[in-house]
Every structure is written in structure tokens, then in C-alpha cells.
GROMACS .gro file of C-alpha atoms in nm:
model
  122
    1MET     CA    1  -0.006  -0.002  -0.001
    2LYS     CA    2   0.151   0.330  -0.109
    3VAL     CA    3   0.031   0.648   0.078
    4ALA     CA    4   0.120   1.020   0.007
    5GLY     CA    5   0.146   1.221   0.328
    6LEU     CA    6   0.055   1.589   0.295
    7GLY     CA    7   0.128   1.881   0.495
    8PHE     CA    8   0.008   2.215   0.407
    9LYS     CA    9  -0.072   2.580   0.515
   10GLN     CA   10  -0.430   2.718   0.546
   11ASP     CA   11  -0.389   2.920   0.219
   12VAL     CA   12  -0.280   2.629  -0.003
   13THR     CA   13  -0.395   2.574  -0.347
   14LEU     CA   14  -0.452   2.269  -0.546
   15ALA     CA   15  -0.149   2.348  -0.764
   16SER     CA   16   0.084   2.381  -0.478
   17LEU     CA   17  -0.032   2.043  -0.344
   18ARG     CA   18  -0.007   1.885  -0.688
   19GLU     CA   19   0.343   2.033  -0.712
   20ALA     CA   20   0.470   1.886  -0.384
   21LEU     CA   21   0.300   1.545  -0.483
   22LEU     CA   22   0.464   1.561  -0.805
   23ALA     CA   23   0.800   1.643  -0.658
   24ALA     CA   24   0.792   1.356  -0.403
   25GLY     CA   25   0.738   1.109  -0.694
   26GLY     CA   26   0.371   1.157  -0.832
   27SER     CA   27   0.036   0.978  -0.787
   28ALA     CA   28   0.107   0.662  -0.987
   29GLY     CA   29   0.020   0.364  -0.766
   30LEU     CA   30  -0.128   0.556  -0.480
   31ALA     CA   31  -0.370   0.395  -0.223
   32ALA     CA   32  -0.466   0.714  -0.038
   33VAL     CA   33  -0.338   1.047   0.062
   34ALA     CA   34  -0.298   1.132   0.436
   35THR     CA   35  -0.277   1.447   0.662
   36VAL     CA   36  -0.336   1.539   1.021
   37SER     CA   37  -0.726   1.536   1.088
   38ASP     CA   38  -0.772   1.899   1.142
   39LYS     CA   39  -0.677   1.964   0.771
   40ALA     CA   40  -0.848   1.657   0.611
   41ASP     CA   41  -1.144   1.855   0.509
   42ALA     CA   42  -0.961   2.114   0.306
   43GLU     CA   43  -1.108   2.170  -0.023
   44PRO     CA   44  -0.769   2.164  -0.222
   45LEU     CA   45  -0.676   1.839  -0.057
   46LYS     CA   46  -1.029   1.690  -0.148
   47GLN     CA   47  -0.968   1.818  -0.499
   48LEU     CA   48  -0.642   1.649  -0.521
   49ALA     CA   49  -0.768   1.328  -0.384
   50ARG     CA   50  -1.064   1.310  -0.638
   51GLU     CA   51  -0.791   1.391  -0.927
   52CYS     CA   52  -0.591   1.081  -0.799
   53GLY     CA   53  -0.894   0.880  -0.727
   54VAL     CA   54  -0.803   0.794  -0.377
   55PRO     CA   55  -0.947   0.837  -0.031
   56ILE     CA   56  -0.816   1.074   0.232
   57LYS     CA   57  -0.680   0.907   0.538
   58SER     CA   58  -0.730   1.153   0.858
   59VAL     CA   59  -0.436   1.094   1.086
   60PRO     CA   60  -0.522   1.222   1.459
   61ALA     CA   61  -0.243   1.484   1.584
   62GLU     CA   62  -0.183   1.263   1.869
   63THR     CA   63  -0.089   0.963   1.641
   64LEU     CA   64   0.167   1.178   1.447
   65ALA     CA   65   0.338   1.292   1.778
   66GLY     CA   66   0.661   1.064   1.812
   67ILE     CA   67   0.672   0.937   1.479
   68ALA     CA   68   1.040   0.970   1.388
   69THR     CA   69   1.087   1.137   1.044
   70PRO     CA   70   1.407   1.228   0.869
   71THR     CA   71   1.306   1.572   0.795
   72GLN     CA   72   1.289   1.787   1.103
   73SER     CA   73   1.106   2.143   1.138
   74GLN     CA   74   1.136   2.283   1.465
   75ARG     CA   75   0.789   2.461   1.412
   76ILE     CA   76   0.622   2.125   1.327
   77THR     CA   77   0.791   1.951   1.609
   78GLU     CA   78   0.681   2.209   1.857
   79ARG     CA   79   0.322   2.188   1.727
   80PHE     CA   80   0.286   1.830   1.643
   81GLY     CA   81   0.550   1.628   1.828
   82THR     CA   82   0.708   1.509   1.499
   83GLY     CA   83   0.949   1.650   1.236
   84SER     CA   84   0.725   1.644   0.936
   85VAL     CA   85   0.361   1.614   0.917
   86ALA     CA   86   0.362   1.480   0.541
   87GLU     CA   87   0.622   1.209   0.635
   88ALA     CA   88   0.451   1.108   0.969
   89ALA     CA   89   0.107   1.111   0.804
   90ALA     CA   90   0.234   0.900   0.514
   91LEU     CA   91   0.379   0.643   0.767
   92ALA     CA   92   0.086   0.640   0.991
   93ALA     CA   93  -0.150   0.569   0.732
   94ALA     CA   94   0.060   0.320   0.533
   95GLY     CA   95   0.062   0.094   0.825
   96PRO     CA   96   0.277  -0.019   1.138
   97ARG     CA   97   0.572  -0.152   0.914
   98ALA     CA   98   0.564   0.157   0.654
   99ARG     CA   99   0.882   0.293   0.541
  100LEU     CA  100   0.949   0.629   0.354
  101ILE     CA  101   1.007   0.601  -0.015
  102ALA     CA  102   1.018   0.962  -0.079
  103ALA     CA  103   1.107   1.202   0.186
  104ARG     CA  104   0.939   1.539   0.220
  105ALA     CA  105   0.921   1.756  -0.102
  106VAL     CA  106   0.818   2.114  -0.090
  107SER     CA  107   0.621   2.328  -0.315
  108GLN     CA  108   0.803   2.636  -0.476
  109ASP     CA  109   0.567   2.862  -0.261
  110ARG     CA  110   0.649   2.675   0.030
  111THR     CA  111   0.259   2.608   0.112
  112ALA     CA  112   0.264   2.237   0.067
  113THR     CA  113   0.466   1.929   0.141
  114ALA     CA  114   0.442   1.589   0.029
  115ALA     CA  115   0.598   1.252   0.124
  116ILE     CA  116   0.537   0.891   0.003
  117ALA     CA  117   0.555   0.575   0.233
  118GLU     CA  118   0.490   0.219   0.154
  119GLY     CA  119   0.343  -0.038   0.390
  120ASP     CA  120   0.101  -0.318   0.442
  121GLY     CA  121  -0.176  -0.093   0.536
  122PRO     CA  122  -0.340  -0.035   0.890
   0.00000   0.00000   0.00000
């Protein structure tokens, strides 16, 4: 199961999410996109999921806390307890033995990040 984790700012656009996902490796073979629960209803994310033909996996913030990620953002660590929302969401949604196959990639406008993990599912 391949899952794209996405982290993004409130003013993100579909184009920025698309760009970050493409930079992380694209949507081919994805089973789902994932993000922190409080952002799972964002319209640009819903649009991206529809384009990719996959569901959105909503990951509670407390689940993200403590997930080790290769990328570290001090701001994200302070807020969520993990170094990268995109990487942690991808790992959490892809299952307990998931591994990252694409570390965090950032859109040019810096409003979206994407990472891809592969695992056995929940």
C-alpha cells in the first residue's frame, strides 16, 4: 500500500499540493493521501484526492506525535511532536511496518509538502 502524506498551510492551493506530490514522486500507484485530522476537510486536498482517485486518510495529531521522520522542522516539532507532518502522516496511514520511499518535498511557494510511504496497510 502506497500512501502520500501531505502537510500544508491554510492558504494552500490545489496547484501547490499537486506540485509537492509530483516532486515527491507523483500519484502513480497511490492507495490514499493522508494528513493531520484538522486539515483533512480542506477543499484543495479533497480536489487532489478526487484527481488521484484515492481516499483521504485522516490521521489524529496525537498519532503523529512521536513518529520519527528524517526531515525535522522545529515549528512542526513544537506543534505536532514530529519533524514532518507529511512524512509522519504517510507512515501512519501506510501501516505499522511502513517505510518512506520519498522524503518530504516542498512546493515552490512553500505552502505544501508531500512524502510517500509504502506499507502493509493499517
